[in-house]
C-alpha positions as CSV (number, residue, x, y, z in Angstrom):
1,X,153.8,39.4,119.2
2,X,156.8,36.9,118.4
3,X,159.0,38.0,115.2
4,X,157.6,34.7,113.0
5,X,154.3,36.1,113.5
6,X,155.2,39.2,112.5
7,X,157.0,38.0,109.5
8,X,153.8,36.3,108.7
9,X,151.3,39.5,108.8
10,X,154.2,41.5,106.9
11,X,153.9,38.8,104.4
12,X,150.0,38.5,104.2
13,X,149.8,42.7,103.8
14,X,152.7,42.1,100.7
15,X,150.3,39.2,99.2
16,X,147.0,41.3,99.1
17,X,149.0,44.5,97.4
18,X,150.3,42.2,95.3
19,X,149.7,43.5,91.7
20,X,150.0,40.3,90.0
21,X,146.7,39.5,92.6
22,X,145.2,42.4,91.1
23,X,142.0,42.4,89.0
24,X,142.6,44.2,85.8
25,X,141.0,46.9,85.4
26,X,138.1,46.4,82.6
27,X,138.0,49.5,80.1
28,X,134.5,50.2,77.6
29,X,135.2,52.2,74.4
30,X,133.3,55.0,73.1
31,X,132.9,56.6,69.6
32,X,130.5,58.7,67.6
33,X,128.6,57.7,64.4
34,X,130.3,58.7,61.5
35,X,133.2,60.2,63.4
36,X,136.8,58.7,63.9
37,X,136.7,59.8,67.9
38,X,137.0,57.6,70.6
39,X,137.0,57.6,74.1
40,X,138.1,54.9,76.6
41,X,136.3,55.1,80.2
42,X,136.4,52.7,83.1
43,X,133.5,49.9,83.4
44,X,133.7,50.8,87.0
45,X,133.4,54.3,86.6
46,X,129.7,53.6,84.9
47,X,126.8,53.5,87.1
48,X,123.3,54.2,87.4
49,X,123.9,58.0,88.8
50,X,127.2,58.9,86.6
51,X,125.5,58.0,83.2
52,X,122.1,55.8,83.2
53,X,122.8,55.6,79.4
54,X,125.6,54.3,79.1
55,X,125.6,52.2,82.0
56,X,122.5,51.0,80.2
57,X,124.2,49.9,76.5
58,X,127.1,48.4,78.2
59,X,124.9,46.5,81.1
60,X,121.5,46.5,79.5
61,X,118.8,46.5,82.3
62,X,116.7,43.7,83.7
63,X,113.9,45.1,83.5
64,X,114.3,46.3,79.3
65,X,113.3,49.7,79.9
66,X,112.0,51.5,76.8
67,X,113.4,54.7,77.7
68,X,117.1,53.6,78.2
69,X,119.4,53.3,74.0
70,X,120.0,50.0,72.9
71,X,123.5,49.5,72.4
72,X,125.2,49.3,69.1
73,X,129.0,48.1,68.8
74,X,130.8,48.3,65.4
75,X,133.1,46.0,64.1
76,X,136.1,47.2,66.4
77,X,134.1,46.4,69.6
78,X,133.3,50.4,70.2
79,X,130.3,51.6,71.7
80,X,128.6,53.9,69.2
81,X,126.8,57.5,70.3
82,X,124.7,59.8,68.7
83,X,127.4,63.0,69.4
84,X,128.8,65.4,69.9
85,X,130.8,65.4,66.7
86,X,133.0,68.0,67.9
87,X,136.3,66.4,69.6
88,X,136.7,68.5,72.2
89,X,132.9,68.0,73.1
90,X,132.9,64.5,73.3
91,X,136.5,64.5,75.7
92,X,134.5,67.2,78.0
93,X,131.8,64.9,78.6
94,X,133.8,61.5,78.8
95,X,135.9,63.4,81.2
96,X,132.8,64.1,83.3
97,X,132.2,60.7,83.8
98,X,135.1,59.6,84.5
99,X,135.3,61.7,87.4
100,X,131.6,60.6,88.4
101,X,130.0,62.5,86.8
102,X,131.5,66.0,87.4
103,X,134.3,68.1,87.7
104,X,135.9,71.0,89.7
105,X,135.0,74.1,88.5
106,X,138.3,75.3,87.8
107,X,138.9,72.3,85.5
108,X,135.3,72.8,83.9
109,X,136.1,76.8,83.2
110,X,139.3,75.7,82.0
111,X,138.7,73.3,79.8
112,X,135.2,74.9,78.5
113,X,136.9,78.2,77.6
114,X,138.6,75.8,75.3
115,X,136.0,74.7,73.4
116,X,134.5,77.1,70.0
117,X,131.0,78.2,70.6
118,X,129.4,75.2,68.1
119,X,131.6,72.8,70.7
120,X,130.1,74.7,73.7
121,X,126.7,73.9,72.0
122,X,127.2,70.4,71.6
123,X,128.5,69.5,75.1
124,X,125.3,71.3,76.3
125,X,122.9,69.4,73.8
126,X,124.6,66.2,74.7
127,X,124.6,66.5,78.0
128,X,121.2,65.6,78.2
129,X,121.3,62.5,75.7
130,X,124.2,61.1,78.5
131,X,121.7,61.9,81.4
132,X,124.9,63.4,82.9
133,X,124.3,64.2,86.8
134,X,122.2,68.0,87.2
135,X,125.5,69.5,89.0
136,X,127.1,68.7,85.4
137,X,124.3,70.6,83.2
138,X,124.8,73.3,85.5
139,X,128.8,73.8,85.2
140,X,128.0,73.7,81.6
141,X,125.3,75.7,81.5
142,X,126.9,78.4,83.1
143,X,130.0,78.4,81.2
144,X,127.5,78.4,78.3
145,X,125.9,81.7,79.3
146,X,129.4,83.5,80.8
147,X,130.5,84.0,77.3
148,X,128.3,82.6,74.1
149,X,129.3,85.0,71.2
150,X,128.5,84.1,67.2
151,X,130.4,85.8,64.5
152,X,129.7,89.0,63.4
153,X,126.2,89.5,62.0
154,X,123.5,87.5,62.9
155,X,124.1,83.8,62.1
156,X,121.7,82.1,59.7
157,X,120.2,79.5,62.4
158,X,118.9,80.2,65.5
159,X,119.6,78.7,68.4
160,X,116.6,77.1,69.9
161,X,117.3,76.9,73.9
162,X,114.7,74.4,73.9
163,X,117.1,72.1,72.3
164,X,119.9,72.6,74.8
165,X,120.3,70.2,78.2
166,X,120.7,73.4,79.7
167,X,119.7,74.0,83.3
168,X,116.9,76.6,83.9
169,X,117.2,77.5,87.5
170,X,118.7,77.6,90.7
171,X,122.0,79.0,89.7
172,X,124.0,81.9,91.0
173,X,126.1,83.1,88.2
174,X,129.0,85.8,87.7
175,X,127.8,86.8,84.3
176,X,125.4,85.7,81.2
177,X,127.3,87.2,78.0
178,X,125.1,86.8,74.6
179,X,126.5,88.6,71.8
180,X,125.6,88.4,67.7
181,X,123.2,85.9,68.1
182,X,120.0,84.5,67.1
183,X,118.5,82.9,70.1
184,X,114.7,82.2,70.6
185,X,113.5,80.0,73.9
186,X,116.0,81.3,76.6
187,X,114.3,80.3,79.8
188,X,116.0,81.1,83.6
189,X,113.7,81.1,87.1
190,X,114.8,81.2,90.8
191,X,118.6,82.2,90.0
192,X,121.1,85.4,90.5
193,X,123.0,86.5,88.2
194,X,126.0,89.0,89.1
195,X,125.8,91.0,85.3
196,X,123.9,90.3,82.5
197,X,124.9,91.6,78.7
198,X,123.2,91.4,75.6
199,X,125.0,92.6,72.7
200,X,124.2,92.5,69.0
201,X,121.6,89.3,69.2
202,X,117.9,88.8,67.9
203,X,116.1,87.5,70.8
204,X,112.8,85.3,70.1
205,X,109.9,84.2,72.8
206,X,112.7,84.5,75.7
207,X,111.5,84.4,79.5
208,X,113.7,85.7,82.5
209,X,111.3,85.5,85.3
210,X,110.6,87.3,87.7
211,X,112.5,85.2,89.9
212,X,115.6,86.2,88.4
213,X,117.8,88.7,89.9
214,X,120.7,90.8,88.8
215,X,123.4,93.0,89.8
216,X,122.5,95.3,86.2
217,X,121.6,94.6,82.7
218,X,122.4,95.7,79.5
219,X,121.1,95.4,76.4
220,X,122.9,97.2,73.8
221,X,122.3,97.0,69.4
222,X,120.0,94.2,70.1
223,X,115.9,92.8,68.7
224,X,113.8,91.7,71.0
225,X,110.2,90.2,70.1
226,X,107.9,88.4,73.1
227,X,110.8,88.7,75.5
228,X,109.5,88.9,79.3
229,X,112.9,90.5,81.2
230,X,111.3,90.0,84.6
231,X,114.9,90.5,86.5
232,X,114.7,92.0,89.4
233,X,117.5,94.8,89.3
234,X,118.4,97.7,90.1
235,X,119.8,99.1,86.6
236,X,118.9,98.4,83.4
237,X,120.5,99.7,80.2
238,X,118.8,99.4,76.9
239,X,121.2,101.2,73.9
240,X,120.3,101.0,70.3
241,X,117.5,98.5,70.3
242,X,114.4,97.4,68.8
243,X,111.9,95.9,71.6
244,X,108.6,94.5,70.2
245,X,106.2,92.7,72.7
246,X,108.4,92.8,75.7
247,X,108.4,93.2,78.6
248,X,111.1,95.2,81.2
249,X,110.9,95.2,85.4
250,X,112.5,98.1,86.8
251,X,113.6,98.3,90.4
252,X,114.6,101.7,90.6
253,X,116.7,102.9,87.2
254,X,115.8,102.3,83.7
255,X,117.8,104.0,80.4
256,X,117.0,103.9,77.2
257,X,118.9,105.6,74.2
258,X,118.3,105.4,70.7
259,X,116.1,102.8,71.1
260,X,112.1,101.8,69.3
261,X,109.7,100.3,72.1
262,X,106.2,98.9,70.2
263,X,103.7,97.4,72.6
264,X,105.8,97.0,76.0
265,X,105.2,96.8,79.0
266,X,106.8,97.0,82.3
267,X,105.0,94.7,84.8
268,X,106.5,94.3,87.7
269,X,108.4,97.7,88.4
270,X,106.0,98.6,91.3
271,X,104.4,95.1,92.7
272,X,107.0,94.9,95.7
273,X,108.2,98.3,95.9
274,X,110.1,99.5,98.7
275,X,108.5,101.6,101.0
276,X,109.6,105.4,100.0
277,X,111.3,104.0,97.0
278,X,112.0,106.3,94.1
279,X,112.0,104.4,90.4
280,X,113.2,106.7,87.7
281,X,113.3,106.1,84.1
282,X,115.4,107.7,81.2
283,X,114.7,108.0,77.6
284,X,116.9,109.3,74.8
285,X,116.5,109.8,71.1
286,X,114.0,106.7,71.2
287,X,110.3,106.1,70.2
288,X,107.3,104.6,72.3
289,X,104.7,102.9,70.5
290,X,101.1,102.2,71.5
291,X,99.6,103.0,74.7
292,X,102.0,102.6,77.5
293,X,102.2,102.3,81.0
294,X,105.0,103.5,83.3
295,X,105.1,102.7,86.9
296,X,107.5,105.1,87.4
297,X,108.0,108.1,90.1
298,X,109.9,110.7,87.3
299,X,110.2,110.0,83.8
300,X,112.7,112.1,81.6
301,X,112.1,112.2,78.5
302,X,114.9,113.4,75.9
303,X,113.8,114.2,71.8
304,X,111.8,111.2,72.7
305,X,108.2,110.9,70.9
306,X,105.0,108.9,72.1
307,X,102.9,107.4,69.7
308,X,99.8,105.9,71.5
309,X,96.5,107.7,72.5
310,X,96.9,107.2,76.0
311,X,99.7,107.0,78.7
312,X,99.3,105.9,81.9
313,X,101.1,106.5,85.0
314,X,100.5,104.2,88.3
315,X,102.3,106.1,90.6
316,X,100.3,109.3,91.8
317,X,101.9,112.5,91.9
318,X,104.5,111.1,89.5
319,X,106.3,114.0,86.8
320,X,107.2,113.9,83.3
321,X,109.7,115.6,81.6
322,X,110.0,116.1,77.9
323,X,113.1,118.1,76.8
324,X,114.4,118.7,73.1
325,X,111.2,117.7,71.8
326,X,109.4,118.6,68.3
327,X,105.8,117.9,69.1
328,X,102.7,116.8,67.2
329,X,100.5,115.1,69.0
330,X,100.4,114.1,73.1
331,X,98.7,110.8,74.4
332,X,96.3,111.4,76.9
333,X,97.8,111.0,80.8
334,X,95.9,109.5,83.3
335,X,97.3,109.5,86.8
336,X,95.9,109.2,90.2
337,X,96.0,112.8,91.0
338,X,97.7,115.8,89.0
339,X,100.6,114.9,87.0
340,X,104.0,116.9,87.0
341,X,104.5,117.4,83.1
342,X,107.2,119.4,82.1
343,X,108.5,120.7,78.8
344,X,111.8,122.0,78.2
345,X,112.9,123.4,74.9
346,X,110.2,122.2,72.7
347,X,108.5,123.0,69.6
348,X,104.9,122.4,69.5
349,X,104.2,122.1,66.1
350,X,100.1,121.1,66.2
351,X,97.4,122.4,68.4
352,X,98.0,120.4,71.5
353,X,95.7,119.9,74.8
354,X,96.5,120.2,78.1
355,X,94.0,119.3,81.1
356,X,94.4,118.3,84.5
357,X,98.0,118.8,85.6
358,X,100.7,120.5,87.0
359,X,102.7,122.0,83.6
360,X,106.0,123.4,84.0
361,X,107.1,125.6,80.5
362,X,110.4,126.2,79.7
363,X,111.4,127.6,76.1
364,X,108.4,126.8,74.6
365,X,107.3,127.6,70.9
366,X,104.0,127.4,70.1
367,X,103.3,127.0,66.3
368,X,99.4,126.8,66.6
369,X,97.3,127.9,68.8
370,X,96.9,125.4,72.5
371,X,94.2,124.5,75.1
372,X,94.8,124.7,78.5
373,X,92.1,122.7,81.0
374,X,92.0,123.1,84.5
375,X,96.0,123.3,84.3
376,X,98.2,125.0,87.3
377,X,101.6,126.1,86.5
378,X,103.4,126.0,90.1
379,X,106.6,128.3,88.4
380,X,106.1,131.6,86.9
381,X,106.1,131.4,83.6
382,X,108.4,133.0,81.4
383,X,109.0,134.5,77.5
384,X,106.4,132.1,76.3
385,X,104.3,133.3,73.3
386,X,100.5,131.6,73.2
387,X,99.6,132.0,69.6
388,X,96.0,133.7,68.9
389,X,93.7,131.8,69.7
390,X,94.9,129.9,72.5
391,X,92.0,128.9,74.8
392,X,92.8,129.0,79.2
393,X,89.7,127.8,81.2
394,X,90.2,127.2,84.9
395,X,94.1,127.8,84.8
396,X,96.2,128.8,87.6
397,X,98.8,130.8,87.3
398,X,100.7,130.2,90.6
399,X,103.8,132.5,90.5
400,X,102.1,134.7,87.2
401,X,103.8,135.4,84.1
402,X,106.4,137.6,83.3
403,X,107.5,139.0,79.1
404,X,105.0,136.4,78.0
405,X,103.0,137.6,74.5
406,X,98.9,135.9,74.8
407,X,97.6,138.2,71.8
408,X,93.6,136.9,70.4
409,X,93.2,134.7,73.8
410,X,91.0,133.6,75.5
411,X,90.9,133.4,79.9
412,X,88.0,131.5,81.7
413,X,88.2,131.2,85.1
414,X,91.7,131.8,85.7
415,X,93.8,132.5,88.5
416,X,96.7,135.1,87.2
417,X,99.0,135.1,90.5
418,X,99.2,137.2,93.4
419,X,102.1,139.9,94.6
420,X,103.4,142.8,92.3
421,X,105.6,140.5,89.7
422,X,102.5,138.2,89.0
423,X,101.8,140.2,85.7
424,X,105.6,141.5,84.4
425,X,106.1,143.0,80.9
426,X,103.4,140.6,79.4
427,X,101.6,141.7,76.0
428,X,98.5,140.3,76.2
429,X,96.8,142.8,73.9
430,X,92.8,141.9,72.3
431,X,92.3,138.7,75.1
432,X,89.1,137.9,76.5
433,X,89.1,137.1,80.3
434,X,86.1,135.8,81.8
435,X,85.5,136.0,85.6
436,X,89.3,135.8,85.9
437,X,91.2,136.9,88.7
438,X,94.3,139.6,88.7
439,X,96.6,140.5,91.7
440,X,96.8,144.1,93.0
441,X,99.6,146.7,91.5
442,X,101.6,149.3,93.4
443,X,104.5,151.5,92.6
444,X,107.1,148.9,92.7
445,X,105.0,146.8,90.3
446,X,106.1,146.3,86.2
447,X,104.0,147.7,83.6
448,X,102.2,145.4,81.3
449,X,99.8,145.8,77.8
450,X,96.2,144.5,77.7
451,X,95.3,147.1,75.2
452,X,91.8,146.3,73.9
453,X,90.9,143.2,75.8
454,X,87.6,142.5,77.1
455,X,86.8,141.8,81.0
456,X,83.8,140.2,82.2
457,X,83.0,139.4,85.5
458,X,86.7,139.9,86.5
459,X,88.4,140.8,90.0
460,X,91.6,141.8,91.3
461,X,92.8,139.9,94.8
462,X,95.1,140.9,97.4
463,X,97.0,138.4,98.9
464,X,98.5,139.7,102.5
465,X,97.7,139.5,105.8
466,X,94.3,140.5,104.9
467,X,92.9,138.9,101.7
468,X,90.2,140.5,99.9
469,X,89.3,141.4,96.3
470,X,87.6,144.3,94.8
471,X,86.3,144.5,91.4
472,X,88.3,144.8,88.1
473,X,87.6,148.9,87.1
474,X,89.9,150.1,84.8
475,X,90.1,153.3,86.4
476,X,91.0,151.7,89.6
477,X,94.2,152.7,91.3
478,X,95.2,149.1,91.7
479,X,95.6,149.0,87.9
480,X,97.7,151.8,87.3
481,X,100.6,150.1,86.2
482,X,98.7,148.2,82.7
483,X,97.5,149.6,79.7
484,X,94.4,149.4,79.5
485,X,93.5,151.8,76.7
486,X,90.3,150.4,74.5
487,X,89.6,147.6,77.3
488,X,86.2,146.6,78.1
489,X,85.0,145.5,81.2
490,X,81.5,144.2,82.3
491,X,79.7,142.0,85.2
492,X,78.0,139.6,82.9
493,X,74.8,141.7,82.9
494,X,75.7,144.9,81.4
495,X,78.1,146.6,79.4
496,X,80.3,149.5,80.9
């Protein structure tokens, strides 16, 4: 190419960067009714996916769709909007379109953790009302949730969710943070969410589906009424609350402490469990209300009381513990097989009923006399003292007892242990057994005291390499080592 010709094309390029050649750029101006904020934005940067609204007051459509605003322009040729009237708000969400609808999310966390909580609100309620792109909702929405805290104490308005432009689902987030709120509405499916924390808030009709999943969750000093917490994790913390109609899914670890449960539930615990997982439950200094249902392998409970008539456990051969417990009544438990109920340092202060489990005693006192129904104790049990009165049918006494006091009671078809420690040191003086069965006594054996008890139809049993049993005679060397001074004993037909 000759040098005039490439003068020429070096001159062409210069012309068409020329900026005197330049359009100029065409600029729309935006405030809010009754506010003094305004925002300049780009005509260019307003289209049909950035902001349908506001492409529609500036550029009104063809077509005159309903659903798009009308504009309205005051006297200084500004666009008026509805909101937000928070400054910081309205700049967030001009920003967003200028960038086309939305931001990096450094720049979003940035300039979100800017914003007061009432400013958070409004960017998230207006978001909708500039039918900002969904990737914009969501920024917001999760910076929303990462940390929304009120004041202290319980504002006087709640915050309706409903109300929000908030997005509802597919979102993995680090964190949702509520704390001294009212909040009613909350909705969330088909998202994961690295930690959620409720602190100090009254939560109202609130779904987290059971979609949602979570690292852990914690709910700490908190009221919740028709809440459905159908996370899907793998710890969950409850501290301090009242929970009312609600609902909690536990994956395999749930505490409570200091807590009031009325009417909850815990639906989906054990729909997709594991194979050979183990879901264990806590509860502390807290109350359960009505009849309950716990889909839970071992349940410990600590000077925690149960209110209902019935309590159900879906999980067969499941175990219940009560520990530190002052007991007046005991809800009926109904298990696929035997339940494991144990009690550890508990005062029984009513009669109580026991029937059809495996029952584990551990410093026990009995204030009034007890029924035990078809009941097998697995561990010997030990320094336990059955007030008169105190009715056995068809117990088994696995290991036998040992220093336990059973004055004025009464033995139907029980099993009292085999081997020579079945019966040690027990006072079990005035009792009536009824075609119960004893182990066999030799020298090594302890002495025990059924002074003036009544035996009918009983037998003694040997458990060695060749079983057997022989009948209960209370001259019988194999009862040399109890007292059996004033004893009756009997088959059922006559007296002896």
């Amino acid at each position: 190419m000759s040098c005039g010709a490439g003068r020429r094309e070096a001159h062409r390029v210069t012309a068409i960067a020329s900026p005197k050649e330049r359009p100029l750029e065409e600029y729309i101006t935006f405030t809010v009714r009754g506010q003094s904020l305004s925002e300049q934005v780009t005509k260019r940067a307003l289209t049909e996916e950035v902001s349908p609204i506001l492409m529609a007051m500036v550029e009104p459509p063809l077509d005159g769709a309903d659903h798009l605003r009308r504009a309205e322009v005051d006297a200084m040729g500004r666009y008026v909007l509805e909101g937000p009237a928070s400054k910081e708000a309205f700049a967030l969400l001009v920003e967003c379109v200028r960038q086309g609808g939305m931001m990096q999310s450094s720049e979003m966390s940035r300039r979100a953790a800017e914003l007061d909580l009432e400013a958070r609100i409004e960017a998230c309620r207006y978001v909708d009302y500039y039918l900002l792109p969904g990737r914009s909702k969501m920024q917001l929405t999760k910076e929303l949730f990462g940390s929304l805290v009120g004041s202290e104490g319980f504002p006087r308005e709640v915050l309706d969710m409903d109300h929000l432009g908030l997005c509802r689902s597919e979102m993995i987030m680090e964190k949702i943070y509520l704390s001294n709120l009212q909040i009613k509405n909350l909705r969330l499916e088909n998202s994961h969410v690295r930690k959620i924390e409720i602190h100090g808030c009254n939560l109202l009709d609130c779904d987290l589906s059971l979609t949602v999943t979570a690292g852990e969750v914690t709910i700490v000093g908190s009221r919740l009424e028709n809440v459905q917490m159908g996370v899907f994790t793998m710890v969950a913390t409850v501290e301090d609350c009242q929970l009312i109609n609600c609902n909690l899914r536990v994956v395999e670890e749930l505490f409570v402490s200091d807590s009031e449960l009325d009417s909850c539930t815990f639906k989906g615990s054990d729909e997709d469990r594991k194979d050979r997982q183990f879901i264990c439950a806590v509860f502390q200094t807290s109350e359960l209300h009505g009849d309950v249902t716990l889909p839970f392998d071992k349940v410990v409970c600590e000077e925690t009381y149960f209110h209902g008539k019935l309590l159900k456990m879906t999980k067969g051969g499941s175990s219940i513990s009560l520990k530190r417990a002052r007991l007046r009544t005991l809800p009926r438990i109904d298990c696929d097989g035997k339940i494991n109920l144990s009690l550890e340092d508990c005062d029984l202060l009513e009669s109580l009923t026991f029937q059809g489990m495996l029952l584990n005693l551990r410093s026990i006192h009995c204030f009034k006399p007890c029924e035990f129904l078809e009941v097998e104790f697995p561990s010997k049990v030990c320094e336990i003292n059955f007030p008169k009165n105190s009715r056995f049918y068809n117990v088994r006494f696995k290991d036998g007892l040992r220093a336990c006091v059973a004055n004025g009671c009464r033995f139907e078809y029980c099993n009292l242990g085999y081997g020579q420690e079945a019966m040690a040191d027990c006072l079990m003086t005035q009792c009536n057994f009824q075609s119960c069965r004893f182990p066999f006594l030799e020298d090594g054996s302890p002495v025990s005291n059924f002074a003036g008890s009544n035996f009918v139809n009983c037998r003694i049993q040997w458990s060695g390499p060749f079983a057997h049993e022989e009948s209960f005679v209370i001259n019988s060397h194999w009862l040399r080592k109890w007292n059996l001074a004033g004893c009756t004993v009997s088959d059922g037909q006559t007296g002896q």
